[in-house]
Amino acid sequence: MLQFSKYQGLGNDFLLIDGRQASHDDSEAGLAPELVRQLCDRRFGVGGDGVILALPSQAGGELRMRIFNADGSEPEMCGNGIRCLARFLADRDGDGPGRRWQVDTLAGRIVPELLGDGSIRVDMGPPFLEPATVPTTLPLGPAGLPQGELALDGEVFAVAAAGMGNPHVVVPVEDLADFDLERFGPLLEVHPSFPAKTNVHFVQVLAPDHLVMRVWERGAGPTLACGTGACATLVACHCLGLAERRARVDLPGGPLQIHWDATTGHVIMDGPAEHVFDGAIPSAEAVQEARRQAAGASQEQPAMASEFAPGPAFGAAPEPASDQAGAQAPAEPAPAAETIQCAVVCVNGCIRPDACPSAEARAKVAALLAGSSLDDLVAIASHSLESRIRSRISGPGEAS
Ligand code: ZDR
């Protein structure tokens, strides 16, 4: 099974997978774009704005974070994602306030810290303001960051750009509520001025210490929040003379506190990250095996099974290997298959893989899991729970 935990930071939601024990090869392989797209699909998959892997570090940090956008692309960094990663690590390892993690990302070393109130503070490092480092072809403007006027669908916008490891374009507007995000967001995301595409932020200045913004994320579309984007927006607004160095930044999913520290030049972000639920999906091997057993070994394998093939390292619970059984087989001939108490004698592996009496039942369960939506499974579980409660209340035999 591929095990994951879902976390969200201001409604920017991610599936987190603990691959800290992964091999070098699995760490490098990451996740197939098709698998990420399926996992992130809100109707046919689990649903999320991205998938995050916690991996062994290769650059001297405690661990390495790789993030994949919902479209399968791999960005350099993710502010909300790294807060979710910190909360995930703390929950898994039992860490408390004050714990800091040295996390290596494609944007360099990032250091999240668990605060006393359960929120996460992240030292996001310094912003990138040289055009080539964003990257953008916009020239360095008088405000000290890339600036320009861009024509979009017949309208002209004054924009500024900043990098937080990943690219951002910031567009101050007068009336954010009325702004047509769906029309202009995608046009800016792929504008030729941003050769690696860009995250897009429209911001209204309520006060020098209070901004409100809406987000069109590269590779994910409109999201409820964007940590790197809130940092880039505060930096751009400060450079443009619109904001102080410290401001509350309101996103559709809630507020972040952003501080561009004048002493260190680093941007500090404070915000929440919450656990939503844990889950598991069958590995490719389990799906294939179940379907083989259910439909007959000669049938063709369905395409989707191979797409859920993350490799064994990423949160995969070990599945009993069939040759294990041979090693554990007793010297005496095994009792007749029908008489084996699998739950008792096979705890360390099946002792009769050639004629396992519970194989059919396990195949049925695996096929049910593989062929049922989450809603179906929840309905089955609810019905079973209801039946048991009814039978407890009304006594055996009376439950429907
Ligand atoms: C915006 C983001 N979710 C965050 O919180 O910083 C980052 C996700 C990556 C983004 N979509 C990109 O740079 O492609």
CSV table of C-alpha atoms and ligand atoms in Angstrom, one decimal:
chain,number,residue,atom,x,y,z
A,1,MET,CA,0.0,0.0,0.0
A,2,LEU,CA,1.1,3.6,-0.7
A,3,GLN,CA,0.6,5.4,2.5
A,4,PHE,CA,0.1,9.2,2.6
A,5,SER,CA,-1.1,11.9,4.9
A,6,LYS,CA,-3.1,14.9,3.8
A,7,TYR,CA,-2.3,18.3,5.3
A,8,GLN,CA,-3.4,21.8,4.4
A,9,GLY,CA,-2.1,25.3,5.1
A,10,LEU,CA,-4.8,27.9,4.6
A,11,GLY,CA,-6.6,25.5,2.3
A,12,ASN,CA,-3.5,24.9,0.1
A,13,ASP,CA,-3.6,21.1,0.4
A,14,PHE,CA,-0.9,18.5,-0.1
A,15,LEU,CA,-0.5,14.7,0.1
A,16,LEU,CA,2.7,14.0,2.2
A,17,ILE,CA,4.7,10.8,1.8
A,18,ASP,CA,7.4,9.8,4.2
A,19,GLY,CA,10.3,8.6,2.0
A,20,ARG,CA,13.0,9.3,4.5
A,21,GLN,CA,14.1,5.7,4.3
A,22,ALA,CA,14.1,5.7,0.5
A,23,SER,CA,17.1,4.6,-1.5
A,24,HIS,CA,19.1,7.0,-3.5
A,25,ASP,CA,17.5,5.7,-6.8
A,26,ASP,CA,14.0,6.0,-5.5
A,27,SER,CA,14.7,9.6,-4.2
A,28,GLU,CA,16.0,10.5,-7.6
A,29,ALA,CA,13.1,8.9,-9.5
A,30,GLY,CA,10.6,10.9,-7.5
A,31,LEU,CA,7.0,10.4,-8.6
A,32,ALA,CA,5.7,9.9,-12.2
A,33,PRO,CA,3.7,12.9,-13.4
A,34,GLU,CA,0.8,10.7,-14.2
A,35,LEU,CA,0.7,9.3,-10.7
A,36,VAL,CA,0.8,12.8,-9.2
A,37,ARG,CA,-2.0,13.9,-11.5
A,38,GLN,CA,-4.2,11.0,-10.5
A,39,LEU,CA,-3.5,11.5,-6.8
A,40,CYS,CA,-4.3,15.2,-7.0
A,41,ASP,CA,-7.4,14.8,-9.0
A,42,ARG,CA,-10.3,15.8,-6.8
A,43,ARG,CA,-12.8,13.5,-8.4
A,44,PHE,CA,-10.9,10.5,-9.6
A,45,GLY,CA,-8.1,10.6,-7.0
A,46,VAL,CA,-7.5,11.7,-3.5
A,47,GLY,CA,-7.4,15.5,-4.2
A,48,GLY,CA,-4.7,18.0,-3.5
A,49,ASP,CA,-2.8,21.0,-4.9
A,50,GLY,CA,0.4,18.9,-4.9
A,51,VAL,CA,2.3,15.9,-3.5
A,52,ILE,CA,5.3,16.3,-1.2
A,53,LEU,CA,8.0,13.8,-0.6
A,54,ALA,CA,10.2,13.8,2.6
A,55,LEU,CA,13.5,12.2,1.4
A,56,PRO,CA,17.0,11.7,2.8
A,57,SER,CA,19.1,14.7,2.4
A,58,GLN,CA,21.9,14.8,-0.1
A,59,ALA,CA,23.2,18.3,0.7
A,60,GLY,CA,24.0,18.2,4.4
A,61,GLY,CA,20.5,19.0,5.8
A,62,GLU,CA,18.3,16.8,7.9
A,63,LEU,CA,16.1,15.9,5.0
A,64,ARG,CA,15.2,16.9,1.5
A,65,MET,CA,11.8,18.1,0.3
A,66,ARG,CA,10.5,17.4,-3.2
A,67,ILE,CA,7.2,18.9,-4.2
A,68,PHE,CA,5.1,18.1,-7.3
A,69,ASN,CA,2.4,20.4,-8.5
A,70,ALA,CA,-1.1,19.0,-9.3
A,71,ASP,CA,-0.1,18.9,-13.0
A,72,GLY,CA,2.9,16.7,-12.3
A,73,SER,CA,5.5,19.4,-12.7
A,74,GLU,CA,8.2,19.9,-10.0
A,75,PRO,CA,8.6,23.4,-8.6
A,76,GLU,CA,11.6,24.5,-6.6
A,77,MET,CA,9.9,25.4,-3.4
A,78,CYS,CA,6.5,25.7,-1.7
A,79,GLY,CA,5.9,27.9,1.3
A,80,ASN,CA,2.6,26.4,2.4
A,81,GLY,CA,3.9,23.0,1.6
A,82,ILE,CA,7.0,23.3,3.8
A,83,ARG,CA,4.8,24.3,6.7
A,84,CYS,CA,2.7,21.2,6.1
A,85,LEU,CA,5.9,19.1,5.9
A,86,ALA,CA,7.1,20.5,9.3
A,87,ARG,CA,3.7,19.7,10.9
A,88,PHE,CA,3.8,16.2,9.3
A,89,LEU,CA,7.3,15.5,10.6
A,90,ALA,CA,6.4,16.7,14.1
A,91,ASP,CA,3.3,14.6,14.1
A,92,ARG,CA,5.1,11.5,12.9
A,93,ASP,CA,8.2,11.9,15.1
A,94,GLY,CA,6.5,13.4,18.2
A,95,ASP,CA,8.4,16.6,18.1
A,96,GLY,CA,7.3,19.7,20.1
A,97,PRO,CA,7.6,23.5,20.0
A,98,GLY,CA,11.1,24.8,19.2
A,99,ARG,CA,11.9,21.9,16.8
A,100,ARG,CA,13.6,23.2,13.7
A,101,TRP,CA,14.3,21.2,10.5
A,102,GLN,CA,17.1,21.9,8.1
A,103,VAL,CA,15.3,21.1,4.8
A,104,ASP,CA,17.1,21.0,1.5
A,105,THR,CA,15.0,22.0,-1.5
A,106,LEU,CA,15.7,23.0,-5.1
A,107,ALA,CA,15.6,26.6,-3.8
A,108,GLY,CA,18.3,25.8,-1.2
A,109,ARG,CA,18.2,25.3,2.5
A,110,ILE,CA,14.9,26.3,4.1
A,111,VAL,CA,14.3,26.2,7.9
A,112,PRO,CA,10.8,25.7,9.3
A,113,GLU,CA,10.3,25.9,13.1
A,114,LEU,CA,7.3,24.6,15.2
A,115,LEU,CA,6.0,27.5,17.4
A,116,GLY,CA,4.3,27.2,20.8
A,117,ASP,CA,0.8,27.8,19.4
A,118,GLY,CA,1.2,25.0,16.9
A,119,SER,CA,1.8,27.3,13.9
A,120,ILE,CA,5.0,27.1,11.8
A,121,ARG,CA,7.5,29.9,11.2
A,122,VAL,CA,9.7,29.5,8.1
A,123,ASP,CA,12.9,31.2,7.3
A,124,MET,CA,12.4,31.4,3.6
A,125,GLY,CA,15.8,32.9,2.9
A,126,PRO,CA,16.4,36.0,0.8
A,127,PRO,CA,14.2,36.9,-2.2
A,128,PHE,CA,15.7,36.8,-5.7
A,129,LEU,CA,15.4,40.2,-7.4
A,130,GLU,CA,17.8,39.9,-10.3
A,131,PRO,CA,15.8,39.2,-13.5
A,132,ALA,CA,17.8,36.1,-14.4
A,133,THR,CA,17.3,34.6,-11.0
A,134,VAL,CA,13.5,34.9,-11.0
A,135,PRO,CA,13.7,34.0,-14.0
A,136,THR,CA,12.2,36.8,-16.1
A,137,THR,CA,13.1,38.8,-19.2
A,138,LEU,CA,11.5,41.9,-17.5
A,139,PRO,CA,14.3,44.5,-16.9
A,140,LEU,CA,15.5,45.6,-13.5
A,141,GLY,CA,13.3,48.6,-12.7
A,142,PRO,CA,13.7,51.7,-10.6
A,143,ALA,CA,12.2,50.0,-7.5
A,144,GLY,CA,15.1,47.5,-7.5
A,145,LEU,CA,13.2,44.5,-8.9
A,146,PRO,CA,12.1,43.4,-12.3
A,147,GLN,CA,9.3,45.6,-13.6
A,148,GLY,CA,7.4,46.3,-16.7
A,149,GLU,CA,4.1,46.8,-18.4
A,150,LEU,CA,2.4,43.7,-19.9
A,151,ALA,CA,-0.5,43.7,-22.4
A,152,LEU,CA,-3.0,40.9,-21.7
A,153,ASP,CA,-6.1,40.4,-23.7
A,154,GLY,CA,-6.3,44.0,-24.6
A,155,GLU,CA,-5.5,45.4,-21.2
A,156,VAL,CA,-2.2,46.7,-19.9
A,157,PHE,CA,-0.9,45.9,-16.4
A,158,ALA,CA,2.1,47.3,-14.5
A,159,VAL,CA,3.8,44.2,-12.9
A,160,ALA,CA,6.7,43.4,-10.7
A,161,ALA,CA,8.5,40.1,-10.3
A,162,ALA,CA,10.4,38.4,-7.5
A,163,GLY,CA,11.8,35.0,-6.9
A,164,MET,CA,11.5,32.9,-3.7
A,165,GLY,CA,13.3,30.0,-5.3
A,166,ASN,CA,10.3,29.8,-7.6
A,167,PRO,CA,9.0,32.6,-9.9
A,168,HIS,CA,6.3,35.1,-9.0
A,169,VAL,CA,4.7,38.0,-10.7
A,170,VAL,CA,2.9,40.6,-8.6
A,171,VAL,CA,0.2,42.9,-10.0
A,172,PRO,CA,-1.3,45.6,-7.7
A,173,VAL,CA,-5.0,46.2,-8.5
A,174,GLU,CA,-7.5,48.7,-7.2
A,175,ASP,CA,-10.4,46.3,-6.6
A,176,LEU,CA,-9.4,42.7,-5.9
A,177,ALA,CA,-12.9,41.4,-5.3
A,178,ASP,CA,-14.0,42.4,-8.8
A,179,PHE,CA,-10.8,41.3,-10.5
A,180,ASP,CA,-11.1,38.6,-13.2
A,181,LEU,CA,-8.5,36.1,-11.9
A,182,GLU,CA,-9.7,33.3,-14.3
A,183,ARG,CA,-9.2,35.5,-17.3
A,184,PHE,CA,-5.8,37.1,-16.5
A,185,GLY,CA,-4.2,34.5,-14.2
A,186,PRO,CA,-3.6,31.8,-16.9
A,187,LEU,CA,-2.4,34.4,-19.4
A,188,LEU,CA,0.3,35.7,-17.0
A,189,GLU,CA,1.3,32.1,-15.9
A,190,VAL,CA,2.5,31.4,-19.5
A,191,HIS,CA,3.5,34.9,-20.5
A,192,PRO,CA,6.8,34.9,-22.6
A,193,SER,CA,8.4,37.2,-20.1
A,194,PHE,CA,8.6,34.2,-17.7
A,195,PRO,CA,10.6,31.4,-19.4
A,196,ALA,CA,9.9,29.0,-16.6
A,197,LYS,CA,6.2,30.1,-16.4
A,198,THR,CA,5.2,31.9,-13.2
A,199,ASN,CA,3.0,32.0,-10.1
A,200,VAL,CA,0.6,35.0,-10.4
A,201,HIS,CA,-0.6,37.2,-7.6
A,202,PHE,CA,-3.0,40.1,-7.7
A,203,VAL,CA,-2.8,42.3,-4.6
A,204,GLN,CA,-4.8,45.1,-3.1
A,205,VAL,CA,-3.1,47.3,-0.5
A,206,LEU,CA,-5.5,47.8,2.4
A,207,ALA,CA,-2.8,49.5,4.5
A,208,PRO,CA,1.0,49.5,4.5
A,209,ASP,CA,0.9,46.6,7.0
A,210,HIS,CA,-2.2,44.8,5.5
A,211,LEU,CA,-2.4,43.3,2.0
A,212,VAL,CA,-5.0,41.1,0.5
A,213,MET,CA,-4.2,38.9,-2.5
A,214,ARG,CA,-5.6,36.3,-4.9
A,215,VAL,CA,-3.4,33.5,-6.4
A,216,TRP,CA,-3.1,31.8,-9.7
A,217,GLU,CA,-0.5,29.1,-9.1
A,218,ARG,CA,1.8,27.8,-11.7
A,219,GLY,CA,0.8,24.2,-12.4
A,220,ALA,CA,-2.2,24.3,-10.1
A,221,GLY,CA,-4.5,27.2,-11.1
A,222,PRO,CA,-6.4,29.2,-8.5
A,223,THR,CA,-5.5,28.1,-5.0
A,224,LEU,CA,-6.6,29.3,-1.6
A,225,ALA,CA,-3.1,30.3,-0.5
A,226,CYS,CA,0.5,30.5,-1.6
A,227,GLY,CA,3.3,30.9,0.9
A,228,THR,CA,6.1,31.7,-1.4
A,229,GLY,CA,3.6,34.0,-3.2
A,230,ALA,CA,2.7,35.9,-0.1
A,231,CYS,CA,6.4,36.4,0.6
A,232,ALA,CA,7.1,37.6,-3.0
A,233,THR,CA,4.1,39.9,-2.8
A,234,LEU,CA,5.2,41.6,0.4
A,235,VAL,CA,8.7,42.0,-1.0
A,236,ALA,CA,7.4,43.5,-4.3
A,237,CYS,CA,5.0,45.8,-2.5
A,238,HIS,CA,7.7,47.0,-0.1
A,239,CYS,CA,10.1,47.7,-3.1
A,240,LEU,CA,7.3,49.6,-4.8
A,241,GLY,CA,6.7,51.7,-1.7
A,242,LEU,CA,3.3,50.2,-1.1
A,243,ALA,CA,4.0,48.2,2.1
A,244,GLU,CA,6.1,48.1,5.2
A,245,ARG,CA,8.6,45.3,5.8
A,246,ARG,CA,6.1,43.5,8.0
A,247,ALA,CA,2.5,42.9,7.0
A,248,ARG,CA,-0.4,40.7,7.4
A,249,VAL,CA,-1.2,39.2,4.0
A,250,ASP,CA,-4.8,37.9,3.6
A,251,LEU,CA,-5.3,35.1,1.2
A,252,PRO,CA,-8.6,33.4,0.3
A,253,GLY,CA,-7.8,30.6,2.8
A,254,GLY,CA,-6.7,33.0,5.6
A,255,PRO,CA,-3.9,35.2,6.8
A,256,LEU,CA,-0.1,34.8,6.8
A,257,GLN,CA,2.3,37.1,8.7
A,258,ILE,CA,5.2,38.0,6.5
A,259,HIS,CA,8.3,39.9,7.6
A,260,TRP,CA,11.2,40.9,5.3
A,261,ASP,CA,14.0,41.2,7.9
A,262,ALA,CA,16.2,44.2,7.1
A,263,THR,CA,19.1,42.8,9.1
A,264,THR,CA,19.4,39.4,7.5
A,265,GLY,CA,17.6,40.1,4.2
A,266,HIS,CA,15.6,36.9,4.8
A,267,VAL,CA,11.8,36.6,4.5
A,268,ILE,CA,10.1,35.1,7.5
A,269,MET,CA,6.6,33.6,7.1
A,270,ASP,CA,4.3,32.5,10.0
A,271,GLY,CA,1.2,30.5,9.4
A,272,PRO,CA,-0.8,27.4,10.2
A,273,ALA,CA,-0.6,23.8,8.9
A,274,GLU,CA,-3.2,21.2,9.8
A,275,HIS,CA,-3.5,17.5,9.5
A,276,VAL,CA,-6.6,16.5,7.5
A,277,PHE,CA,-6.4,12.7,7.3
A,278,ASP,CA,-4.2,9.7,6.6
A,279,GLY,CA,-4.9,7.3,3.8
A,280,ALA,CA,-3.5,4.5,1.7
A,281,ILE,CA,-4.1,3.3,-1.8
A,282,PRO,CA,-3.2,-0.1,-3.2
A,283,SER,CA,0.2,-0.4,-4.8
A,284,ALA,CA,0.4,-1.4,-8.4
A,285,GLU,CA,1.3,-4.9,-7.5
A,286,ALA,CA,-1.7,-5.3,-5.1
A,287,VAL,CA,-4.1,-4.0,-7.7
A,288,GLN,CA,-2.7,-6.2,-10.4
A,289,GLU,CA,-2.7,-9.3,-8.2
A,290,ALA,CA,-6.3,-8.7,-7.1
A,291,ARG,CA,-7.5,-8.2,-10.6
A,292,ARG,CA,-5.6,-11.2,-11.8
A,293,GLN,CA,-7.2,-13.4,-9.2
A,294,ALA,CA,-10.6,-11.9,-9.7
A,295,ALA,CA,-10.7,-12.1,-13.4
A,296,GLY,CA,-8.4,-15.0,-14.3
A,297,ALA,CA,-4.7,-14.8,-14.8
A,298,SER,CA,-5.0,-14.8,-18.6
A,299,GLN,CA,-6.8,-11.5,-18.8
A,300,GLU,CA,-5.0,-8.3,-20.0
A,301,GLN,CA,-3.7,-6.0,-17.2
A,302,PRO,CA,-5.5,-2.7,-16.9
A,303,ALA,CA,-3.5,0.4,-17.6
A,304,MET,CA,-4.3,2.3,-14.4
A,305,ALA,CA,-2.6,-0.3,-12.2
A,306,SER,CA,0.8,0.4,-13.5
A,307,GLU,CA,0.2,4.1,-13.1
A,308,PHE,CA,-0.1,3.7,-9.3
A,309,ALA,CA,3.5,2.5,-9.2
A,310,PRO,CA,5.3,4.7,-6.8
A,311,GLY,CA,8.0,2.2,-5.9
A,312,PRO,CA,8.2,0.4,-2.6
A,313,ALA,CA,10.1,3.1,-0.7
A,314,PHE,CA,7.5,5.8,-0.5
A,315,GLY,CA,5.4,4.9,2.4
A,316,ALA,CA,4.7,1.5,1.2
A,317,ALA,CA,3.8,-1.0,3.9
A,318,PRO,CA,5.6,-4.3,3.3
A,319,GLU,CA,3.5,-7.0,1.6
A,320,PRO,CA,4.4,-10.6,2.4
A,321,ALA,CA,6.7,-12.0,-0.2
A,322,SER,CA,5.6,-15.4,-1.5
A,323,ASP,CA,9.0,-17.0,-1.2
A,324,GLN,CA,9.0,-16.0,2.5
A,325,ALA,CA,6.4,-18.8,2.9
A,326,GLY,CA,8.7,-21.4,1.6
A,327,ALA,CA,11.4,-20.5,4.1
A,328,GLN,CA,8.8,-20.8,6.9
A,329,ALA,CA,7.2,-24.0,5.8
A,330,PRO,CA,7.2,-26.7,8.4
A,331,ALA,CA,9.2,-29.9,7.8
A,332,GLU,CA,6.0,-32.0,8.3
A,333,PRO,CA,3.5,-32.0,5.4
A,334,ALA,CA,1.1,-29.1,5.9
A,335,PRO,CA,-2.4,-29.9,7.1
A,336,ALA,CA,-5.1,-30.0,4.5
A,337,ALA,CA,-5.7,-26.5,3.2
A,338,GLU,CA,-9.3,-26.3,4.5
A,339,THR,CA,-8.2,-26.9,8.1
A,340,ILE,CA,-5.5,-24.2,8.2
A,341,GLN,CA,-6.3,-21.4,10.7
A,342,CYS,CA,-4.6,-18.7,8.6
A,343,ALA,CA,-4.9,-16.0,11.2
A,344,VAL,CA,-2.9,-18.2,13.6
A,345,VAL,CA,-0.4,-20.3,11.7
A,346,CYS,CA,0.3,-17.8,8.9
A,347,VAL,CA,1.2,-14.8,10.9
A,348,ASN,CA,4.7,-14.9,9.6
A,349,GLY,CA,3.7,-15.6,6.0
A,350,CYS,CA,1.4,-18.1,4.2
A,351,ILE,CA,2.4,-21.7,4.8
A,352,ARG,CA,0.4,-23.0,1.8
A,353,PRO,CA,0.9,-20.5,-1.0
A,354,ASP,CA,0.0,-23.2,-3.5
A,355,ALA,CA,-3.5,-23.8,-2.0
A,356,CYS,CA,-4.1,-21.0,0.5
A,357,PRO,CA,-7.6,-21.4,1.9
A,358,SER,CA,-8.1,-17.7,2.4
A,359,ALA,CA,-6.7,-16.6,-1.0
A,360,GLU,CA,-10.1,-16.3,-2.5
A,361,ALA,CA,-11.4,-14.2,0.3
A,362,ARG,CA,-8.4,-11.9,0.3
A,363,ALA,CA,-8.7,-11.5,-3.5
A,364,LYS,CA,-12.3,-10.5,-3.1
A,365,VAL,CA,-11.4,-7.9,-0.5
A,366,ALA,CA,-8.5,-6.6,-2.7
A,367,ALA,CA,-10.8,-6.5,-5.7
A,368,LEU,CA,-13.4,-4.7,-3.7
A,369,LEU,CA,-10.9,-2.1,-2.5
A,370,ALA,CA,-9.4,-1.7,-6.0
A,371,GLY,CA,-12.8,-1.4,-7.7
A,372,SER,CA,-14.6,0.9,-5.1
A,373,SER,CA,-14.5,4.6,-4.8
A,374,LEU,CA,-13.8,6.1,-1.4
A,375,ASP,CA,-17.5,7.1,-1.2
A,376,ASP,CA,-18.5,3.4,-1.8
A,377,LEU,CA,-16.2,2.3,1.0
A,378,VAL,CA,-17.4,4.9,3.4
A,379,ALA,CA,-21.0,3.8,2.6
A,380,ILE,CA,-20.1,0.2,3.3
A,381,ALA,CA,-18.4,1.1,6.6
A,382,SER,CA,-21.3,3.3,7.7
A,383,HIS,CA,-23.8,0.6,7.0
A,384,SER,CA,-21.8,-2.0,8.9
A,385,LEU,CA,-21.4,0.4,11.8
A,386,GLU,CA,-25.1,1.2,11.8
A,387,SER,CA,-26.0,-2.5,11.7
A,388,ARG,CA,-23.7,-3.2,14.7
A,389,ILE,CA,-25.0,-0.4,16.7
A,390,ARG,CA,-28.6,-1.4,16.0
A,391,SER,CA,-27.9,-5.0,17.0
A,392,ARG,CA,-26.3,-3.8,20.2
A,393,ILE,CA,-29.3,-1.6,21.0
A,394,SER,CA,-32.0,-4.1,20.0
A,395,GLY,CA,-30.3,-7.4,20.7
A,396,PRO,CA,-29.0,-10.1,18.3
A,397,GLY,CA,-31.2,-11.0,15.4
A,398,GLU,CA,-33.2,-7.8,15.4
A,399,ALA,CA,-30.8,-5.6,13.4
A,400,SER,CA,-31.7,-5.1,9.8
B,1,ZDR,C1,2.4,28.5,-4.2
B,1,ZDR,C2,2.9,27.4,-3.4
B,1,ZDR,N1,1.8,26.5,-3.1
B,1,ZDR,C3,3.4,28.0,-2.1
B,1,ZDR,O1,2.7,27.9,-1.0
B,1,ZDR,O2,4.5,28.5,-2.0
B,1,ZDR,C4,4.0,26.8,-4.1
B,1,ZDR,C5,3.7,25.7,-5.0
B,1,ZDR,C6,4.6,25.6,-6.2
B,1,ZDR,C7,4.1,26.6,-7.2
B,1,ZDR,N2,2.9,26.1,-7.8
B,1,ZDR,C8,5.2,26.7,-8.3
B,1,ZDR,O3,6.1,27.4,-8.1
B,1,ZDR,O4,5.1,26.0,-9.4
